[in-house]
PDB file of C-alpha atoms in Angstrom:
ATOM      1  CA  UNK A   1     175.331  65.599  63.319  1.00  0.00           C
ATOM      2  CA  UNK A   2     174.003  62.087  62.374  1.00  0.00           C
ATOM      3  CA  UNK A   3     177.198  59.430  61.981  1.00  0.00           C
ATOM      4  CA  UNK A   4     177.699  58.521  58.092  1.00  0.00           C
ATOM      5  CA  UNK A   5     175.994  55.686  57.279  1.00  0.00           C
ATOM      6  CA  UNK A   6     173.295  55.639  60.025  1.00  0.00           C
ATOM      7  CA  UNK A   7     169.883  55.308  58.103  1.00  0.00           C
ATOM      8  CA  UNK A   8     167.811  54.494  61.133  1.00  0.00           C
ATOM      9  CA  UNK A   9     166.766  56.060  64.336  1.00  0.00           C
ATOM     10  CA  UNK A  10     168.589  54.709  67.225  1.00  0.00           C
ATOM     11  CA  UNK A  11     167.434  53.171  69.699  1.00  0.00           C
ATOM     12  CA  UNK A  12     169.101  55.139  72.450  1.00  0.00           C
ATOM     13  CA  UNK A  13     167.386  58.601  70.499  1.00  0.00           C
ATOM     14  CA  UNK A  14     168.118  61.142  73.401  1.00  0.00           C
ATOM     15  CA  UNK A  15     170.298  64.268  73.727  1.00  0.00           C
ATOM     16  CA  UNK A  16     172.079  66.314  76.575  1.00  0.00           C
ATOM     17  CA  UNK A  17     172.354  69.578  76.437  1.00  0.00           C
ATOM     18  CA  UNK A  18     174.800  71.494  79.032  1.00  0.00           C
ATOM     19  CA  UNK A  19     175.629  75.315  79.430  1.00  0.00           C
ATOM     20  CA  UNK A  20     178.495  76.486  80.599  1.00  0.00           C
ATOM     21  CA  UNK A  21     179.200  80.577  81.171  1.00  0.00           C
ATOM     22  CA  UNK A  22     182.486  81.984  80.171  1.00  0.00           C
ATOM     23  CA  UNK A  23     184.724  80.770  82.508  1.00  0.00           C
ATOM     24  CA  UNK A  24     183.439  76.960  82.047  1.00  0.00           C
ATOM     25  CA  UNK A  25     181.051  76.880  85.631  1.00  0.00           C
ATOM     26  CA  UNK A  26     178.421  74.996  84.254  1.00  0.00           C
ATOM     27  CA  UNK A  27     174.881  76.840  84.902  1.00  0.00           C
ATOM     28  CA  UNK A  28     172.109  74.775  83.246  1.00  0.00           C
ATOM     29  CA  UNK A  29     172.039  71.211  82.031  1.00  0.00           C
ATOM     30  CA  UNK A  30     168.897  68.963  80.814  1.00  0.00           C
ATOM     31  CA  UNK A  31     168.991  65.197  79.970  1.00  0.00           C
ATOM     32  CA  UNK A  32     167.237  62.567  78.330  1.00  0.00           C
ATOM     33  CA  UNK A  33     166.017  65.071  75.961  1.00  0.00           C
ATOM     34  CA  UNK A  34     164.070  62.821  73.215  1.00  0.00           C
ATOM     35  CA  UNK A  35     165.186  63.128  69.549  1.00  0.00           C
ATOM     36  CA  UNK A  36     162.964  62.675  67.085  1.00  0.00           C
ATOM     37  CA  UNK A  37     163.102  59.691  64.198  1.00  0.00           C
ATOM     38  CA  UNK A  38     164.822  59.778  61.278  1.00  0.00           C
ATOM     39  CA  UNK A  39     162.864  59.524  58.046  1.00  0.00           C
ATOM     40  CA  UNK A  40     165.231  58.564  54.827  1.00  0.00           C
ATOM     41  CA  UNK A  41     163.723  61.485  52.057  1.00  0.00           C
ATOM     42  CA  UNK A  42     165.554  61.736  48.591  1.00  0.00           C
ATOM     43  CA  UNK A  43     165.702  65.612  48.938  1.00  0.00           C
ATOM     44  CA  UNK A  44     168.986  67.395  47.469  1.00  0.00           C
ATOM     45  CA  UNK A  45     168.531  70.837  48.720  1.00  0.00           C
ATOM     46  CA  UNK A  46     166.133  73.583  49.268  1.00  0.00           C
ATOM     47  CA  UNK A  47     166.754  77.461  49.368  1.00  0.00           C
ATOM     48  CA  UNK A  48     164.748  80.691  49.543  1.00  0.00           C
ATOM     49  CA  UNK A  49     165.233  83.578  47.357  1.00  0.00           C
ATOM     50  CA  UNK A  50     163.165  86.489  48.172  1.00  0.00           C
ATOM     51  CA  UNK A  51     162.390  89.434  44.928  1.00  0.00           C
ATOM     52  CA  UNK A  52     161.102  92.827  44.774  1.00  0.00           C
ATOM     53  CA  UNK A  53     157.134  93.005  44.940  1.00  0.00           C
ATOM     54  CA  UNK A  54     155.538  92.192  42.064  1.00  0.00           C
ATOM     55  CA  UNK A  55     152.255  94.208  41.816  1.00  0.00           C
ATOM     56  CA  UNK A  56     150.507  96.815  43.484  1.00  0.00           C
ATOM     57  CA  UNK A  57     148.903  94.467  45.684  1.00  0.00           C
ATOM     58  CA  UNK A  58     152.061  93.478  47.173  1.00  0.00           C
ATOM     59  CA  UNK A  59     153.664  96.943  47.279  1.00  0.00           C
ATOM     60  CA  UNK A  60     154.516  97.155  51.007  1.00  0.00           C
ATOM     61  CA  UNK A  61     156.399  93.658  51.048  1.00  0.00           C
ATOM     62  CA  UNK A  62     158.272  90.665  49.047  1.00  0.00           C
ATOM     63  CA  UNK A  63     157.474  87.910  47.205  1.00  0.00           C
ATOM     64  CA  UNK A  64     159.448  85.137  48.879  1.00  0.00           C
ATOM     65  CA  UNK A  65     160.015  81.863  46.723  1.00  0.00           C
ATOM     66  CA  UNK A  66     160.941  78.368  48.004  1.00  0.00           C
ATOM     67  CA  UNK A  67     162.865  76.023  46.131  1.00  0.00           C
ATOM     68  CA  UNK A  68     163.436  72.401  46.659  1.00  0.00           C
ATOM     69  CA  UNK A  69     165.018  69.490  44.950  1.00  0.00           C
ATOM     70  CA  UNK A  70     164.395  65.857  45.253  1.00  0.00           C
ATOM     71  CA  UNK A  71     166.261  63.170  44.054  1.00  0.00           C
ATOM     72  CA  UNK A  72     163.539  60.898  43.483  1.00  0.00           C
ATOM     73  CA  UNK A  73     160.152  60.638  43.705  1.00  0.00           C
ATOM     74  CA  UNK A  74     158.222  60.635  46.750  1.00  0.00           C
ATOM     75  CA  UNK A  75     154.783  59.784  48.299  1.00  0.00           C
ATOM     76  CA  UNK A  76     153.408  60.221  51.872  1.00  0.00           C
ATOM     77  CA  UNK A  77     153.648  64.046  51.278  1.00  0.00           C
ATOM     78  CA  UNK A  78     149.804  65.860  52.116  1.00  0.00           C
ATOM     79  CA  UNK A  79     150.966  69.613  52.819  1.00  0.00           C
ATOM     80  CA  UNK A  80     154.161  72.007  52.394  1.00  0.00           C
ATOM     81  CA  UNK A  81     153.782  74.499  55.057  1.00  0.00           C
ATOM     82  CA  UNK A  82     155.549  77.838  55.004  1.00  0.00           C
ATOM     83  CA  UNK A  83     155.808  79.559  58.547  1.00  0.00           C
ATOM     84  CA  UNK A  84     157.459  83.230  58.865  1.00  0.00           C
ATOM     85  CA  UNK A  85     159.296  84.540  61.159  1.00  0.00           C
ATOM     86  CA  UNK A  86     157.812  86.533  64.187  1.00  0.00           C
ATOM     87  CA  UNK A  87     156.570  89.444  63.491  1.00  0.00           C
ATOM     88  CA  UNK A  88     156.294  88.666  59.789  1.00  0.00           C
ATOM     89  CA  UNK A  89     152.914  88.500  57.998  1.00  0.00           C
ATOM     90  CA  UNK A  90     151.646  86.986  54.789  1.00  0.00           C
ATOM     91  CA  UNK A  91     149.598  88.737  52.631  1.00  0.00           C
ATOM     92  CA  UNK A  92     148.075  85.518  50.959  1.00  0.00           C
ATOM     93  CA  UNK A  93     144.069  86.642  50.402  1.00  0.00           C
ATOM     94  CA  UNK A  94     143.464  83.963  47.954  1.00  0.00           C
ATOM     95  CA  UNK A  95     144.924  80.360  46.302  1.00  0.00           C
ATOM     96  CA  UNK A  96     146.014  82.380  43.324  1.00  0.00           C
ATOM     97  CA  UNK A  97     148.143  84.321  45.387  1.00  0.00           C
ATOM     98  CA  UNK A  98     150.108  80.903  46.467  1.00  0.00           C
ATOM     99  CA  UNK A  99     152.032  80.019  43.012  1.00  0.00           C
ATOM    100  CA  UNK A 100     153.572  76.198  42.205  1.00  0.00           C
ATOM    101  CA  UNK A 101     155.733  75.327  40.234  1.00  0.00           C
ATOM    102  CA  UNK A 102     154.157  73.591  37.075  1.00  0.00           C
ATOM    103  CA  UNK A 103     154.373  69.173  37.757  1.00  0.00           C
ATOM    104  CA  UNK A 104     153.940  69.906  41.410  1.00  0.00           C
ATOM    105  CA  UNK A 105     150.499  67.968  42.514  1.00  0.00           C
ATOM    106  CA  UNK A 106     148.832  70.326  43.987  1.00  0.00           C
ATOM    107  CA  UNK A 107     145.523  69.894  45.454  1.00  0.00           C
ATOM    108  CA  UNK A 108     142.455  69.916  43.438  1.00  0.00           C
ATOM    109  CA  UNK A 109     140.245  70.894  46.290  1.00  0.00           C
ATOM    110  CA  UNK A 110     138.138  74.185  45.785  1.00  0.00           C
ATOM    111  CA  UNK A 111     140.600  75.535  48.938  1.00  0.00           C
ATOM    112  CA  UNK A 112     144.596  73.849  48.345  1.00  0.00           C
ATOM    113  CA  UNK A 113     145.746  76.872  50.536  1.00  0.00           C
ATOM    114  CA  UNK A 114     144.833  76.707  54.068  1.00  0.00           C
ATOM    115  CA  UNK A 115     146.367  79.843  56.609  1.00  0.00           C
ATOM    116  CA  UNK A 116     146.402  78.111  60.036  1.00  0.00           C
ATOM    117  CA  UNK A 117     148.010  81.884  61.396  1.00  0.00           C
ATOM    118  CA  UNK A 118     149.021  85.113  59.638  1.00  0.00           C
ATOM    119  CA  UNK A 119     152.747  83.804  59.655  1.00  0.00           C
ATOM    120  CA  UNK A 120     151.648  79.955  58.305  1.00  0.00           C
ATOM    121  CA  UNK A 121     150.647  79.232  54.981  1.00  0.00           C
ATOM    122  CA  UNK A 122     149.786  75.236  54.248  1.00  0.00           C
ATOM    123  CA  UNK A 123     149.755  74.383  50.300  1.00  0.00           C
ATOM    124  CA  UNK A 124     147.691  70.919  49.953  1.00  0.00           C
ATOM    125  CA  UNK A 125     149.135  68.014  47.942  1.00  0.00           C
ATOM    126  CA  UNK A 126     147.197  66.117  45.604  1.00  0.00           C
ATOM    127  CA  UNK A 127     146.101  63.254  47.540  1.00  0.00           C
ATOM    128  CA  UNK A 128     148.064  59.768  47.279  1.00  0.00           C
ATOM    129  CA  UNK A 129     149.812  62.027  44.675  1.00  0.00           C
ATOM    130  CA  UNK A 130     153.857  60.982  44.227  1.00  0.00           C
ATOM    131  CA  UNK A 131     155.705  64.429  44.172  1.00  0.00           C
ATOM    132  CA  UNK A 132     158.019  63.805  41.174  1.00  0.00           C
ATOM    133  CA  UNK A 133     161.914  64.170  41.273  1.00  0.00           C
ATOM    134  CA  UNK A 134     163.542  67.907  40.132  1.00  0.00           C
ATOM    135  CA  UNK A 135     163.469  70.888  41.597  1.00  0.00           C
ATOM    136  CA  UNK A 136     159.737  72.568  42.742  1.00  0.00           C
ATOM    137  CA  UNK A 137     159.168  76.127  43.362  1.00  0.00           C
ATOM    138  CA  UNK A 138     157.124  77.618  45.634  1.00  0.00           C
ATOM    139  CA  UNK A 139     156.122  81.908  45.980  1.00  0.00           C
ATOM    140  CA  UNK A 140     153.886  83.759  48.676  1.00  0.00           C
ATOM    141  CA  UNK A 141     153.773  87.689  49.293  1.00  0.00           C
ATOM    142  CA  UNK A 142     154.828  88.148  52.532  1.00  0.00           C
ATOM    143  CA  UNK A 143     154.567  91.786  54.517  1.00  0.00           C
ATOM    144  CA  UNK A 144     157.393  93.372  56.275  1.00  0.00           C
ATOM    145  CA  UNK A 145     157.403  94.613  59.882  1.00  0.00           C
ATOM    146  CA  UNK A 146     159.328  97.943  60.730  1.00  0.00           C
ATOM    147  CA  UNK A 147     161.383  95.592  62.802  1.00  0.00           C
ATOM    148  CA  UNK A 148     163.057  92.796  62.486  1.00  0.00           C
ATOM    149  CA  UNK A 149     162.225  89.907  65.117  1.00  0.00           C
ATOM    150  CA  UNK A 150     165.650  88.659  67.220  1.00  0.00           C
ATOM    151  CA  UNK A 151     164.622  84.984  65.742  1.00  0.00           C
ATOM    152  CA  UNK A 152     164.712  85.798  62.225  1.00  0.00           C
ATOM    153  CA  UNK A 153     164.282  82.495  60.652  1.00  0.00           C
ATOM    154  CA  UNK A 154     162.202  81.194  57.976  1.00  0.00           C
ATOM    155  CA  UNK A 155     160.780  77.244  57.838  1.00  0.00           C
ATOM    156  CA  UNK A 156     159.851  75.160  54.851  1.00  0.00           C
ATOM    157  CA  UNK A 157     158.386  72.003  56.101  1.00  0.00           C
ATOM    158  CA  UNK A 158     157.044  68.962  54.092  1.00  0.00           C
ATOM    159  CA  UNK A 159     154.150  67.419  56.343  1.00  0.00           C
ATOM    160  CA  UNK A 160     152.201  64.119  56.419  1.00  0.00           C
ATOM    161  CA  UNK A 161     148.511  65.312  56.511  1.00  0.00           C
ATOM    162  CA  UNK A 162     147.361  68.756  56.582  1.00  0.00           C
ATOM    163  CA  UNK A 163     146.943  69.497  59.856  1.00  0.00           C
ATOM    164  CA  UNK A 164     150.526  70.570  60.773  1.00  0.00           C
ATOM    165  CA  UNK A 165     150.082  74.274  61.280  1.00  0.00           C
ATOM    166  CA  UNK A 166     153.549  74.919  63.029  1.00  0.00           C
ATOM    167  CA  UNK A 167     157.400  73.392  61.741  1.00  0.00           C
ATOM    168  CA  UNK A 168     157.353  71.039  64.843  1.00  0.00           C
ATOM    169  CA  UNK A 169     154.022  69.518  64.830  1.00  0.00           C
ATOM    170  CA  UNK A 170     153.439  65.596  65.151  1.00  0.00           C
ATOM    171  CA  UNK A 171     153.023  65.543  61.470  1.00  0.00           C
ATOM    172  CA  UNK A 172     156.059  67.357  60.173  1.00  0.00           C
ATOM    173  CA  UNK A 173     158.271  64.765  58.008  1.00  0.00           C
ATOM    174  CA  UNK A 174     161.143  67.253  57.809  1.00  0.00           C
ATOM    175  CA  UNK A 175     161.272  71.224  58.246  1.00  0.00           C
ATOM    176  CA  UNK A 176     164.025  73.634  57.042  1.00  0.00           C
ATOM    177  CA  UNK A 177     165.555  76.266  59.070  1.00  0.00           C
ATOM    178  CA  UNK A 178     166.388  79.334  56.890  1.00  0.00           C
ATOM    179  CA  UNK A 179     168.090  82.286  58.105  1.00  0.00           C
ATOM    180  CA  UNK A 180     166.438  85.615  57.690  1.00  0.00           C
ATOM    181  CA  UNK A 181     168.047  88.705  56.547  1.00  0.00           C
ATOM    182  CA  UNK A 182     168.716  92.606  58.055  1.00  0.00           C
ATOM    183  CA  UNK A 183     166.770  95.513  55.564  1.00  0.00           C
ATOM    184  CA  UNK A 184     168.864  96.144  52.748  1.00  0.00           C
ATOM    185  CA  UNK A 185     170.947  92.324  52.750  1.00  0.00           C
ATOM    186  CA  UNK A 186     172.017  91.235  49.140  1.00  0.00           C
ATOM    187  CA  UNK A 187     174.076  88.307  50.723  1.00  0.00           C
ATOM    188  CA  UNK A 188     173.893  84.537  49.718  1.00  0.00           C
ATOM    189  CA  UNK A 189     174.420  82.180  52.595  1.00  0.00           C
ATOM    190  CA  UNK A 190     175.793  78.375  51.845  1.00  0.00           C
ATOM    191  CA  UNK A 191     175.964  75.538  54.251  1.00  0.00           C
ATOM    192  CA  UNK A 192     173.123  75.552  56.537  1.00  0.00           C
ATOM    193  CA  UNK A 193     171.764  72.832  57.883  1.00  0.00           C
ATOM    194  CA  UNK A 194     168.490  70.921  58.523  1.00  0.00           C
ATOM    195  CA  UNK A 195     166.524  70.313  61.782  1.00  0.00           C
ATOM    196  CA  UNK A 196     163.841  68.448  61.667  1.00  0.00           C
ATOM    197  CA  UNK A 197     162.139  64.898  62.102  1.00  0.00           C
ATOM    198  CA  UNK A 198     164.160  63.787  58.989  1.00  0.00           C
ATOM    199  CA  UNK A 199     167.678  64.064  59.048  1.00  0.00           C
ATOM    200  CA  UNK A 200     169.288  61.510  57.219  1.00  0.00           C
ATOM    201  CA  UNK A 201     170.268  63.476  53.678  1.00  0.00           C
ATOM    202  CA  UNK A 202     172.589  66.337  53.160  1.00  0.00           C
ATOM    203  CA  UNK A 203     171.276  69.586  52.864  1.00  0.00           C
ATOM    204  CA  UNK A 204     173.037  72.743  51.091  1.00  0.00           C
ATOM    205  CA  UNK A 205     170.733  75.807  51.678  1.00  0.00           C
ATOM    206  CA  UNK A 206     171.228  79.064  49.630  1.00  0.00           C
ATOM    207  CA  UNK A 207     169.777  82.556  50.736  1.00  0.00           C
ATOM    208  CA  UNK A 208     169.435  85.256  48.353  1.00  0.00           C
ATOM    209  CA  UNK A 209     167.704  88.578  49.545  1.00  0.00           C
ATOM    210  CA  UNK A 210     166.460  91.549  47.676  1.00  0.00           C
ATOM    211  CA  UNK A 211     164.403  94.047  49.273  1.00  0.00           C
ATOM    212  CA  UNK A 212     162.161  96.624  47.639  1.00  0.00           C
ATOM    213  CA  UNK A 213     160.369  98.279  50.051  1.00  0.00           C
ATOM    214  CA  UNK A 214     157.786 101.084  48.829  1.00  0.00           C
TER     215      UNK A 214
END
């Protein structure tokens, strides 16, 4: 957790991490792991909701939406990248099939949507556009595997240019961990928390999940 108050990166910005087994031997420790820098973004919130598929077209999966909410306007934004969990596949065959909310800047390049890997999706921001303050909404189809992946979580992450292609690259200004769901889940989850390159806001995440499979 970042100390109340603390706006900047520290200067001592490293971590230890020890393991102990069940009795409290410890087995594996590693130090001076480097954090990454805090980067002060107005953003209230974000959350996924996922609905039944929509068309014929998207038949075999979801359509997963992202929302999230900023408290003020922001620039320095070139990409929101999507990236699904393991196993997990997006059907996106075309920019029409990526939907923004209306006052979001997207791109007005011939191509806004760029798929780095069948589980990343990149949306392009207008450039030297200023994302306005309110809430923005974001919807892919995604497929669904027979089986769920053991790391089931989902990442929203707001990038500096467009070549971030995974939630920790260089150029990733802060990424969202979402939890995934089991086959069936109708469950909304409160209070998760944000790790990323940018963790100086509070962050309330709400999962809903609604599964249609055909």
């Amino acid at each position: 957790s970042r100390p109340t108050g603390e706006d900047q990166t520290p200067v001592n910005n490293f971590f230890q991490i020890k393991i102990f087994d069940s009795i409290g031997r410890l087995t594996e420790a590693r130090f001076q792991v480097p954090g990454r820098p805090i980067a002060n973004l107005p953003i209230g919130g974000a959350g996924p909701t996922f609905s039944p598929a929509s068309s014929s077209a998207e038949a075999t999966g979801v359509r997963m939406t992202f929302t999230v909410t900023l408290e003020a306007n922001i620039t320095g934004v070139a990409a929101v990248l999507f990236q699904l969990p393991p196993t997990f596949l997006h059907a996106v065959q075309s920019k029409e099939d990526v939907r923004a909310s209306s006052g979001f800047p997207v791109s007005a390049d011939p191509e806004p949507v760029l798929f780095p890997a069948k589980e990343v999706v990149v949306l392009q921001v207008a450039r030297r556009a200023a994302i306005p303050a309110g809430s923005h909404t974001f919807s892919l189809p995604v497929d669904i595997p027979y089986l769920l992946p053991r790391v089931n979580v989902w990442h929203m992450a707001l990038c500096s240019t467009v070549a971030c292609d995974t939630q920790d690259h260089e150029d990733v200004l802060v990424s969202f961990p979402i939890p995934g769901f089991s086959f069936g889940d109708a469950v909304e989850t409160q209070g998760a928390s944000s790790f990323s390159q940018a963790a100086g806001w509070g962050l309330g995440l709400a999962l809903w999940v609604v599964l249609a499979l055909q």
